[in-house]
Amino acid sequence: MESTLKAKYEIWMEKAVADPDLKPELEAMTGDEAKIEDAFYKDLEFGTAGLRGVIGAGTNRMNVYIVARASQGLSNYVINHFPAEKRSIAISYDSRIKSDVFAKIAAEVFAANGIKAYIFKELMPVPCVSYATRTLQCAAGIMVTASHNPSKYNGYKVYGADGCQMTTAAANEVLGEIEKLDLFADSKRIAFEEGLKAGSIAWIPDEVYTAFVEEVKKQSVVGDAEINKDVAIVYSPLNGAGLKPVLRTLKETGYTNITVVKEQEQPDGNFPTCPYPNPEIHEAMALGMEYAAKYNADLLLATDPDSDRVGIAVKDKEGNYQLLTGNQTGMLLTDYVCARRRENGTMPKDPVVIKTIVTTDMVEQIASHYGVRTVNVLTGFKYIGEQIGLLEKQGKADSYIFGFEESYGYLSGSYVRDKDAVDAAFLICEMFCYYKTRGISLLDKLEELYQRHGYCLNTLYSYQFEGAAGFAKMKEIMKDFQTAGITEFGGRKVETLLDYNTGIDGLPKENVLKFLLEGHGSVVVRPSGTEPKLKTYITVSAPDKVAAEVIEKRIVEDLKKRING
């Protein structure tokens, strides 16, 4: 074992006493070099997505010391950039293990640095902290969550004053402040109750939450059209933060026939019936689909733990429940919003739809059909939020009508700057009921879009690379894709390689490669920014689904060979 790793470990053995859960874990590492290396070989990285990692002891883990140091670094950044009267930070957290603990520690650090900490009294979704940051005119916001990761993870998302996830430049500056700090000596803190009494920590008023729900309700585009809302809905918050805001919004707007998946209803960071609480994954939706069949539901909705993503399932003609992909739901919502706005006369002068580069290109065809412009951005909803901000600065915030990414994140208004599953669930229910009232299913509507614009198959495959060795392996694989001179995938010729490391179309540099294939196809390869995974996104255009699946299978085989060696 390297002497530096051993020294780090010994310091933690001596000083990591604030959290009683850490000492036994550290003691269990004694003599196990592999465990010590994995826990200490690097500092948990702080980037534009903030922090995210496995909960536990060590510099490469999420724990009270890492959270306190990140909060001190963020405090220093706020002090450097904002006058005293503008120094405040909004805080929210989800149902994950230690989320409430980490949120309170962050508040204690902010308060000790003369920064007013506003914190929600109970767990709230990602969009609520974005909304609170904007409404309370805070300098920043944080959300303690690891989104849809397994239960062993937690994280710390940071938002700018605009309610958008922190930009690359700002995140780098916060990282610089963090790196100056000694992990055990340099984080100021006051007791949480002391901060409440002194007024340096304050609960976020219920009026802010209510105002957020009202903004979501304003996103309706049904207008005066007839709509029967008496459909049977099954909803699962996947033991996360969506329960109260999603149910409140739906019930206040007339959707009352809702059954909640009992085993996944209450907040529980262990996710006992759902080890991977991601609505993109079939296993996460399985229990909800059982409920849907049992109660003969028309629609199944599930939101992830921090309630910024939503997945759905609907009945096919045989009465079986079919999960829709994030791309399919996004295409349907794009078409619905555009069609209703045109019908209602509420389409702005220069309407804009914003999507990420890994999201289906069919969105551009749908938007173009309605005279709507499409803007493509890098992966991550912060880039969609950034574009909304740019429109706002031009006095054209109303131009933004919809944005989404293929990973089940949607937003139809500019009231927040991150994906919002409360808004998405509301819009999906409205869209479903609008079409059902007219005898049209969502699958019928999807087929209509394919008939109009051509069939497009979009798939995502992730490859896991854990620990230090996995991190190094991912770097090697990305370099191979970049430099190997690949000429084809699955028999489809590579026409162009877009290397986003070089900066393309004015976008920030990012470690993403996009191979444009003949026949309107593509392959995108990128390391996840939040998990130890390499992600590949495949787009295939073909006359029909069967032909597309044959081509896609060949491409996947080529990718697996190159990734697995």
PDB file of N, CA and C in Angstrom, residues 337-420:
ATOM      1  N   VAL A 337     -47.636  19.382 -26.561  1.00  0.00           N
ATOM      2  CA  VAL A 337     -47.476  20.794 -26.193  1.00  0.00           C
ATOM      3  C   VAL A 337     -47.548  21.678 -27.430  1.00  0.00           C
ATOM      4  N   CYS A 338     -46.851  21.265 -28.502  1.00  0.00           N
ATOM      5  CA  CYS A 338     -46.858  22.069 -29.735  1.00  0.00           C
ATOM      6  C   CYS A 338     -48.261  22.128 -30.346  1.00  0.00           C
ATOM      7  N   ALA A 339     -48.918  20.981 -30.422  1.00  0.00           N
ATOM      8  CA  ALA A 339     -50.248  20.930 -31.046  1.00  0.00           C
ATOM      9  C   ALA A 339     -51.267  21.740 -30.263  1.00  0.00           C
ATOM     10  N   ARG A 340     -51.270  21.612 -28.929  1.00  0.00           N
ATOM     11  CA  ARG A 340     -52.235  22.327 -28.120  1.00  0.00           C
ATOM     12  C   ARG A 340     -51.971  23.832 -28.144  1.00  0.00           C
ATOM     13  N   ARG A 341     -50.698  24.210 -28.079  1.00  0.00           N
ATOM     14  CA  ARG A 341     -50.383  25.651 -28.112  1.00  0.00           C
ATOM     15  C   ARG A 341     -50.820  26.269 -29.445  1.00  0.00           C
ATOM     16  N   ARG A 342     -50.597  25.550 -30.524  1.00  0.00           N
ATOM     17  CA  ARG A 342     -51.032  26.074 -31.819  1.00  0.00           C
ATOM     18  C   ARG A 342     -52.558  26.178 -31.871  1.00  0.00           C
ATOM     19  N   GLU A 343     -53.230  25.151 -31.339  1.00  0.00           N
ATOM     20  CA  GLU A 343     -54.688  25.138 -31.336  1.00  0.00           C
ATOM     21  C   GLU A 343     -55.249  26.245 -30.447  1.00  0.00           C
ATOM     22  N   ASN A 344     -54.588  26.488 -29.315  1.00  0.00           N
ATOM     23  CA  ASN A 344     -55.074  27.486 -28.345  1.00  0.00           C
ATOM     24  C   ASN A 344     -54.680  28.913 -28.697  1.00  0.00           C
ATOM     25  N   GLY A 345     -53.795  29.052 -29.660  1.00  0.00           N
ATOM     26  CA  GLY A 345     -53.279  30.382 -29.975  1.00  0.00           C
ATOM     27  C   GLY A 345     -52.295  30.894 -28.950  1.00  0.00           C
ATOM     28  N   THR A 346     -51.617  29.972 -28.220  1.00  0.00           N
ATOM     29  CA  THR A 346     -50.657  30.394 -27.189  1.00  0.00           C
ATOM     30  C   THR A 346     -49.206  30.127 -27.603  1.00  0.00           C
ATOM     31  N   MET A 347     -48.996  29.815 -28.884  1.00  0.00           N
ATOM     32  CA  MET A 347     -47.628  29.598 -29.358  1.00  0.00           C
ATOM     33  C   MET A 347     -46.902  30.941 -29.427  1.00  0.00           C
ATOM     34  N   PRO A 348     -45.719  31.062 -28.788  1.00  0.00           N
ATOM     35  CA  PRO A 348     -44.973  32.329 -28.836  1.00  0.00           C
ATOM     36  C   PRO A 348     -44.429  32.612 -30.235  1.00  0.00           C
ATOM     37  N   LYS A 349     -43.877  33.810 -30.423  1.00  0.00           N
ATOM     38  CA  LYS A 349     -43.388  34.213 -31.745  1.00  0.00           C
ATOM     39  C   LYS A 349     -42.215  33.357 -32.220  1.00  0.00           C
ATOM     40  N   ASP A 350     -41.282  33.091 -31.325  1.00  0.00           N
ATOM     41  CA  ASP A 350     -40.100  32.294 -31.695  1.00  0.00           C
ATOM     42  C   ASP A 350     -40.015  31.078 -30.774  1.00  0.00           C
ATOM     43  N   PRO A 351     -40.913  30.087 -30.961  1.00  0.00           N
ATOM     44  CA  PRO A 351     -40.961  28.959 -30.036  1.00  0.00           C
ATOM     45  C   PRO A 351     -39.726  28.071 -30.122  1.00  0.00           C
ATOM     46  N   VAL A 352     -39.288  27.592 -28.960  1.00  0.00           N
ATOM     47  CA  VAL A 352     -38.059  26.811 -28.879  1.00  0.00           C
ATOM     48  C   VAL A 352     -38.294  25.540 -28.062  1.00  0.00           C
ATOM     49  N   VAL A 353     -37.813  24.422 -28.584  1.00  0.00           N
ATOM     50  CA  VAL A 353     -37.710  23.165 -27.843  1.00  0.00           C
ATOM     51  C   VAL A 353     -36.221  22.891 -27.652  1.00  0.00           C
ATOM     52  N   ILE A 354     -35.846  22.469 -26.456  1.00  0.00           N
ATOM     53  CA  ILE A 354     -34.429  22.224 -26.168  1.00  0.00           C
ATOM     54  C   ILE A 354     -34.245  20.761 -25.782  1.00  0.00           C
ATOM     55  N   LYS A 355     -33.239  20.121 -26.363  1.00  0.00           N
ATOM     56  CA  LYS A 355     -32.945  18.726 -26.053  1.00  0.00           C
ATOM     57  C   LYS A 355     -31.434  18.513 -25.990  1.00  0.00           C
ATOM     58  N   THR A 356     -31.038  17.381 -25.418  1.00  0.00           N
ATOM     59  CA  THR A 356     -29.613  17.051 -25.348  1.00  0.00           C
ATOM     60  C   THR A 356     -29.184  16.289 -26.602  1.00  0.00           C
ATOM     61  N   ILE A 357     -27.879  16.240 -26.840  1.00  0.00           N
ATOM     62  CA  ILE A 357     -27.361  15.611 -28.058  1.00  0.00           C
ATOM     63  C   ILE A 357     -27.565  14.095 -28.082  1.00  0.00           C
ATOM     64  N   VAL A 358     -27.829  13.485 -26.923  1.00  0.00           N
ATOM     65  CA  VAL A 358     -28.074  12.037 -26.894  1.00  0.00           C
ATOM     66  C   VAL A 358     -29.564  11.713 -26.951  1.00  0.00           C
ATOM     67  N   THR A 359     -30.396  12.731 -26.988  1.00  0.00           N
ATOM     68  CA  THR A 359     -31.848  12.550 -27.086  1.00  0.00           C
ATOM     69  C   THR A 359     -32.229  12.381 -28.554  1.00  0.00           C
ATOM     70  N   THR A 360     -33.282  11.623 -28.811  1.00  0.00           N
ATOM     71  CA  THR A 360     -33.664  11.295 -30.181  1.00  0.00           C
ATOM     72  C   THR A 360     -33.756  12.527 -31.091  1.00  0.00           C
ATOM     73  N   ASP A 361     -33.177  12.392 -32.282  1.00  0.00           N
ATOM     74  CA  ASP A 361     -33.216  13.496 -33.249  1.00  0.00           C
ATOM     75  C   ASP A 361     -34.599  13.660 -33.873  1.00  0.00           C
ATOM     76  N   MET A 362     -35.488  12.695 -33.624  1.00  0.00           N
ATOM     77  CA  MET A 362     -36.847  12.790 -34.165  1.00  0.00           C
ATOM     78  C   MET A 362     -37.602  13.987 -33.586  1.00  0.00           C
ATOM     79  N   VAL A 363     -37.130  14.467 -32.435  1.00  0.00           N
ATOM     80  CA  VAL A 363     -37.739  15.658 -31.829  1.00  0.00           C
ATOM     81  C   VAL A 363     -37.677  16.843 -32.794  1.00  0.00           C
ATOM     82  N   GLU A 364     -36.566  16.954 -33.500  1.00  0.00           N
ATOM     83  CA  GLU A 364     -36.407  18.079 -34.426  1.00  0.00           C
ATOM     84  C   GLU A 364     -37.457  18.036 -35.525  1.00  0.00           C
ATOM     85  N   GLN A 365     -37.777  16.821 -36.000  1.00  0.00           N
ATOM     86  CA  GLN A 365     -38.792  16.691 -37.043  1.00  0.00           C
ATOM     87  C   GLN A 365     -40.176  17.042 -36.494  1.00  0.00           C
ATOM     88  N   ILE A 366     -40.453  16.594 -35.269  1.00  0.00           N
ATOM     89  CA  ILE A 366     -41.752  16.910 -34.646  1.00  0.00           C
ATOM     90  C   ILE A 366     -41.885  18.413 -34.455  1.00  0.00           C
ATOM     91  N   ALA A 367     -40.846  19.036 -33.895  1.00  0.00           N
ATOM     92  CA  ALA A 367     -40.884  20.480 -33.647  1.00  0.00           C
ATOM     93  C   ALA A 367     -41.019  21.258 -34.951  1.00  0.00           C
ATOM     94  N   SER A 368     -40.254  20.866 -35.957  1.00  0.00           N
ATOM     95  CA  SER A 368     -40.275  21.548 -37.251  1.00  0.00           C
ATOM     96  C   SER A 368     -41.665  21.509 -37.879  1.00  0.00           C
ATOM     97  N   HIS A 369     -42.380  20.417 -37.678  1.00  0.00           N
ATOM     98  CA  HIS A 369     -43.740  20.271 -38.201  1.00  0.00           C
ATOM     99  C   HIS A 369     -44.652  21.398 -37.711  1.00  0.00           C
ATOM    100  N   TYR A 370     -44.358  21.910 -36.520  1.00  0.00           N
ATOM    101  CA  TYR A 370     -45.167  22.996 -35.937  1.00  0.00           C
ATOM    102  C   TYR A 370     -44.473  24.361 -36.043  1.00  0.00           C
ATOM    103  N   GLY A 371     -43.383  24.423 -36.796  1.00  0.00           N
ATOM    104  CA  GLY A 371     -42.653  25.686 -36.927  1.00  0.00           C
ATOM    105  C   GLY A 371     -41.890  26.060 -35.682  1.00  0.00           C
ATOM    106  N   VAL A 372     -41.478  25.060 -34.906  1.00  0.00           N
ATOM    107  CA  VAL A 372     -40.754  25.287 -33.651  1.00  0.00           C
ATOM    108  C   VAL A 372     -39.263  24.976 -33.852  1.00  0.00           C
ATOM    109  N   ARG A 373     -38.428  25.839 -33.335  1.00  0.00           N
ATOM    110  CA  ARG A 373     -36.985  25.678 -33.455  1.00  0.00           C
ATOM    111  C   ARG A 373     -36.461  24.732 -32.381  1.00  0.00           C
ATOM    112  N   THR A 374     -35.480  23.876 -32.722  1.00  0.00           N
ATOM    113  CA  THR A 374     -34.863  22.965 -31.762  1.00  0.00           C
ATOM    114  C   THR A 374     -33.441  23.407 -31.462  1.00  0.00           C
ATOM    115  N   VAL A 375     -33.099  23.449 -30.184  1.00  0.00           N
ATOM    116  CA  VAL A 375     -31.733  23.748 -29.749  1.00  0.00           C
ATOM    117  C   VAL A 375     -31.149  22.484 -29.116  1.00  0.00           C
ATOM    118  N   ASN A 376     -29.957  22.074 -29.572  1.00  0.00           N
ATOM    119  CA  ASN A 376     -29.278  20.912 -29.012  1.00  0.00           C
ATOM    120  C   ASN A 376     -28.198  21.345 -28.030  1.00  0.00           C
ATOM    121  N   VAL A 377     -28.125  20.650 -26.893  1.00  0.00           N
ATOM    122  CA  VAL A 377     -27.130  20.980 -25.867  1.00  0.00           C
ATOM    123  C   VAL A 377     -26.452  19.698 -25.384  1.00  0.00           C
ATOM    124  N   LEU A 378     -25.392  19.857 -24.607  1.00  0.00           N
ATOM    125  CA  LEU A 378     -24.688  18.716 -24.048  1.00  0.00           C
ATOM    126  C   LEU A 378     -25.578  17.959 -23.056  1.00  0.00           C
ATOM    127  N   THR A 379     -25.153  16.726 -22.739  1.00  0.00           N
ATOM    128  CA  THR A 379     -25.909  15.901 -21.805  1.00  0.00           C
ATOM    129  C   THR A 379     -25.922  16.531 -20.416  1.00  0.00           C
ATOM    130  N   GLY A 380     -27.096  16.580 -19.829  1.00  0.00           N
ATOM    131  CA  GLY A 380     -27.253  17.201 -18.514  1.00  0.00           C
ATOM    132  C   GLY A 380     -28.282  18.305 -18.591  1.00  0.00           C
ATOM    133  N   PHE A 381     -29.277  18.272 -17.708  1.00  0.00           N
ATOM    134  CA  PHE A 381     -30.368  19.243 -17.782  1.00  0.00           C
ATOM    135  C   PHE A 381     -29.897  20.658 -17.456  1.00  0.00           C
ATOM    136  N   LYS A 382     -28.728  20.765 -16.818  1.00  0.00           N
ATOM    137  CA  LYS A 382     -28.219  22.112 -16.517  1.00  0.00           C
ATOM    138  C   LYS A 382     -28.015  22.919 -17.797  1.00  0.00           C
ATOM    139  N   TYR A 383     -27.699  22.215 -18.889  1.00  0.00           N
ATOM    140  CA  TYR A 383     -27.493  22.930 -20.153  1.00  0.00           C
ATOM    141  C   TYR A 383     -28.815  23.393 -20.749  1.00  0.00           C
ATOM    142  N   ILE A 384     -29.891  22.657 -20.493  1.00  0.00           N
ATOM    143  CA  ILE A 384     -31.226  23.117 -20.897  1.00  0.00           C
ATOM    144  C   ILE A 384     -31.609  24.328 -20.056  1.00  0.00           C
ATOM    145  N   GLY A 385     -31.356  24.234 -18.739  1.00  0.00           N
ATOM    146  CA  GLY A 385     -31.616  25.376 -17.855  1.00  0.00           C
ATOM    147  C   GLY A 385     -30.832  26.606 -18.260  1.00  0.00           C
ATOM    148  N   GLU A 386     -29.596  26.386 -18.681  1.00  0.00           N
ATOM    149  CA  GLU A 386     -28.746  27.499 -19.114  1.00  0.00           C
ATOM    150  C   GLU A 386     -29.343  28.202 -20.327  1.00  0.00           C
ATOM    151  N   GLN A 387     -29.869  27.423 -21.278  1.00  0.00           N
ATOM    152  CA  GLN A 387     -30.492  28.009 -22.473  1.00  0.00           C
ATOM    153  C   GLN A 387     -31.758  28.795 -22.120  1.00  0.00           C
ATOM    154  N   ILE A 388     -32.526  28.289 -21.148  1.00  0.00           N
ATOM    155  CA  ILE A 388     -33.709  29.038 -20.698  1.00  0.00           C
ATOM    156  C   ILE A 388     -33.271  30.385 -20.136  1.00  0.00           C
ATOM    157  N   GLY A 389     -32.174  30.373 -19.366  1.00  0.00           N
ATOM    158  CA  GLY A 389     -31.635  31.611 -18.802  1.00  0.00           C
ATOM    159  C   GLY A 389     -31.207  32.593 -19.873  1.00  0.00           C
ATOM    160  N   LEU A 390     -30.599  32.086 -20.940  1.00  0.00           N
ATOM    161  CA  LEU A 390     -30.178  32.959 -22.044  1.00  0.00           C
ATOM    162  C   LEU A 390     -31.391  33.587 -22.724  1.00  0.00           C
ATOM    163  N   LEU A 391     -32.451  32.799 -22.904  1.00  0.00           N
ATOM    164  CA  LEU A 391     -33.681  33.348 -23.480  1.00  0.00           C
ATOM    165  C   LEU A 391     -34.258  34.424 -22.564  1.00  0.00           C
ATOM    166  N   GLU A 392     -34.208  34.172 -21.264  1.00  0.00           N
ATOM    167  CA  GLU A 392     -34.730  35.125 -20.287  1.00  0.00           C
ATOM    168  C   GLU A 392     -33.979  36.457 -20.377  1.00  0.00           C
ATOM    169  N   LYS A 393     -32.654  36.396 -20.513  1.00  0.00           N
ATOM    170  CA  LYS A 393     -31.849  37.621 -20.626  1.00  0.00           C
ATOM    171  C   LYS A 393     -32.191  38.419 -21.875  1.00  0.00           C
ATOM    172  N   GLN A 394     -32.660  37.713 -22.908  1.00  0.00           N
ATOM    173  CA  GLN A 394     -33.055  38.383 -24.155  1.00  0.00           C
ATOM    174  C   GLN A 394     -34.510  38.865 -24.104  1.00  0.00           C
ATOM    175  N   GLY A 395     -35.158  38.657 -22.938  1.00  0.00           N
ATOM    176  CA  GLY A 395     -36.565  39.026 -22.816  1.00  0.00           C
ATOM    177  C   GLY A 395     -37.491  38.074 -23.538  1.00  0.00           C
ATOM    178  N   LYS A 396     -36.995  36.818 -23.747  1.00  0.00           N
ATOM    179  CA  LYS A 396     -37.772  35.843 -24.525  1.00  0.00           C
ATOM    180  C   LYS A 396     -37.989  34.544 -23.750  1.00  0.00           C
ATOM    181  N   ALA A 397     -38.139  34.638 -22.439  1.00  0.00           N
ATOM    182  CA  ALA A 397     -38.346  33.423 -21.630  1.00  0.00           C
ATOM    183  C   ALA A 397     -39.577  32.662 -22.092  1.00  0.00           C
ATOM    184  N   ASP A 398     -40.594  33.378 -22.601  1.00  0.00           N
ATOM    185  CA  ASP A 398     -41.821  32.725 -23.060  1.00  0.00           C
ATOM    186  C   ASP A 398     -41.604  31.895 -24.324  1.00  0.00           C
ATOM    187  N   SER A 399     -40.462  32.110 -25.002  1.00  0.00           N
ATOM    188  CA  SER A 399     -40.179  31.331 -26.213  1.00  0.00           C
ATOM    189  C   SER A 399     -39.963  29.857 -25.893  1.00  0.00           C
ATOM    190  N   TYR A 400     -39.484  29.592 -24.687  1.00  0.00           N
ATOM    191  CA  TYR A 400     -39.240  28.209 -24.284  1.00  0.00           C
ATOM    192  C   TYR A 400     -40.571  27.516 -24.023  1.00  0.00           C
ATOM    193  N   ILE A 401     -40.839  26.431 -24.768  1.00  0.00           N
ATOM    194  CA  ILE A 401     -42.114  25.734 -24.563  1.00  0.00           C
ATOM    195  C   ILE A 401     -41.925  24.308 -24.051  1.00  0.00           C
ATOM    196  N   PHE A 402     -40.752  23.714 -24.266  1.00  0.00           N
ATOM    197  CA  PHE A 402     -40.529  22.367 -23.745  1.00  0.00           C
ATOM    198  C   PHE A 402     -39.061  21.994 -23.866  1.00  0.00           C
ATOM    199  N   GLY A 403     -38.608  21.172 -22.917  1.00  0.00           N
ATOM    200  CA  GLY A 403     -37.255  20.640 -22.968  1.00  0.00           C
ATOM    201  C   GLY A 403     -37.231  19.263 -22.349  1.00  0.00           C
ATOM    202  N   PHE A 404     -36.380  18.390 -22.891  1.00  0.00           N
ATOM    203  CA  PHE A 404     -36.267  17.080 -22.260  1.00  0.00           C
ATOM    204  C   PHE A 404     -34.985  16.382 -22.653  1.00  0.00           C
ATOM    205  N   GLU A 405     -34.637  15.394 -21.842  1.00  0.00           N
ATOM    206  CA  GLU A 405     -33.506  14.517 -22.135  1.00  0.00           C
ATOM    207  C   GLU A 405     -34.003  13.080 -22.091  1.00  0.00           C
ATOM    208  N   GLU A 406     -33.334  12.212 -22.823  1.00  0.00           N
ATOM    209  CA  GLU A 406     -33.819  10.843 -22.980  1.00  0.00           C
ATOM    210  C   GLU A 406     -33.883  10.074 -21.667  1.00  0.00           C
ATOM    211  N   SER A 407     -33.162  10.560 -20.648  1.00  0.00           N
ATOM    212  CA  SER A 407     -33.142   9.868 -19.362  1.00  0.00           C
ATOM    213  C   SER A 407     -34.324  10.281 -18.477  1.00  0.00           C
ATOM    214  N   TYR A 408     -35.501  10.469 -19.114  1.00  0.00           N
ATOM    215  CA  TYR A 408     -36.783  10.610 -18.419  1.00  0.00           C
ATOM    216  C   TYR A 408     -36.933  11.938 -17.671  1.00  0.00           C
ATOM    217  N   GLY A 409     -36.232  12.971 -18.121  1.00  0.00           N
ATOM    218  CA  GLY A 409     -36.339  14.281 -17.502  1.00  0.00           C
ATOM    219  C   GLY A 409     -37.024  15.273 -18.423  1.00  0.00           C
ATOM    220  N   TYR A 410     -38.056  15.997 -17.909  1.00  0.00           N
ATOM    221  CA  TYR A 410     -38.882  16.896 -18.721  1.00  0.00           C
ATOM    222  C   TYR A 410     -39.172  18.187 -17.963  1.00  0.00           C
ATOM    223  N   LEU A 411     -39.390  19.256 -18.733  1.00  0.00           N
ATOM    224  CA  LEU A 411     -39.784  20.539 -18.145  1.00  0.00           C
ATOM    225  C   LEU A 411     -40.488  21.368 -19.202  1.00  0.00           C
ATOM    226  N   SER A 412     -41.655  21.934 -18.835  1.00  0.00           N
ATOM    227  CA  SER A 412     -42.418  22.708 -19.817  1.00  0.00           C
ATOM    228  C   SER A 412     -42.488  24.196 -19.508  1.00  0.00           C
ATOM    229  N   GLY A 413     -41.915  24.648 -18.401  1.00  0.00           N
ATOM    230  CA  GLY A 413     -41.985  26.070 -18.066  1.00  0.00           C
ATOM    231  C   GLY A 413     -40.658  26.583 -17.560  1.00  0.00           C
ATOM    232  N   SER A 414     -40.543  27.894 -17.437  1.00  0.00           N
ATOM    233  CA  SER A 414     -39.273  28.501 -17.019  1.00  0.00           C
ATOM    234  C   SER A 414     -39.247  28.851 -15.530  1.00  0.00           C
ATOM    235  N   TYR A 415     -40.239  28.385 -14.770  1.00  0.00           N
ATOM    236  CA  TYR A 415     -40.327  28.708 -13.345  1.00  0.00           C
ATOM    237  C   TYR A 415     -39.229  28.021 -12.531  1.00  0.00           C
ATOM    238  N   VAL A 416     -38.700  26.885 -13.038  1.00  0.00           N
ATOM    239  CA  VAL A 416     -37.529  26.251 -12.441  1.00  0.00           C
ATOM    240  C   VAL A 416     -36.516  26.003 -13.558  1.00  0.00           C
ATOM    241  N   ARG A 417     -35.309  25.567 -13.194  1.00  0.00           N
ATOM    242  CA  ARG A 417     -34.263  25.381 -14.195  1.00  0.00           C
ATOM    243  C   ARG A 417     -33.641  23.990 -14.117  1.00  0.00           C
ATOM    244  N   ASP A 418     -34.437  23.030 -13.665  1.00  0.00           N
ATOM    245  CA  ASP A 418     -34.004  21.640 -13.676  1.00  0.00           C
ATOM    246  C   ASP A 418     -35.213  20.795 -14.053  1.00  0.00           C
ATOM    247  N   LYS A 419     -34.962  19.565 -14.407  1.00  0.00           N
ATOM    248  CA  LYS A 419     -36.080  18.699 -14.798  1.00  0.00           C
ATOM    249  C   LYS A 419     -37.040  18.523 -13.622  1.00  0.00           C
ATOM    250  N   ASP A 420     -38.306  18.369 -13.947  1.00  0.00           N
ATOM    251  CA  ASP A 420     -39.347  18.417 -12.915  1.00  0.00           C
ATOM    252  C   ASP A 420     -40.358  17.299 -13.152  1.00  0.00           C
TER     253      ASP A 420
END
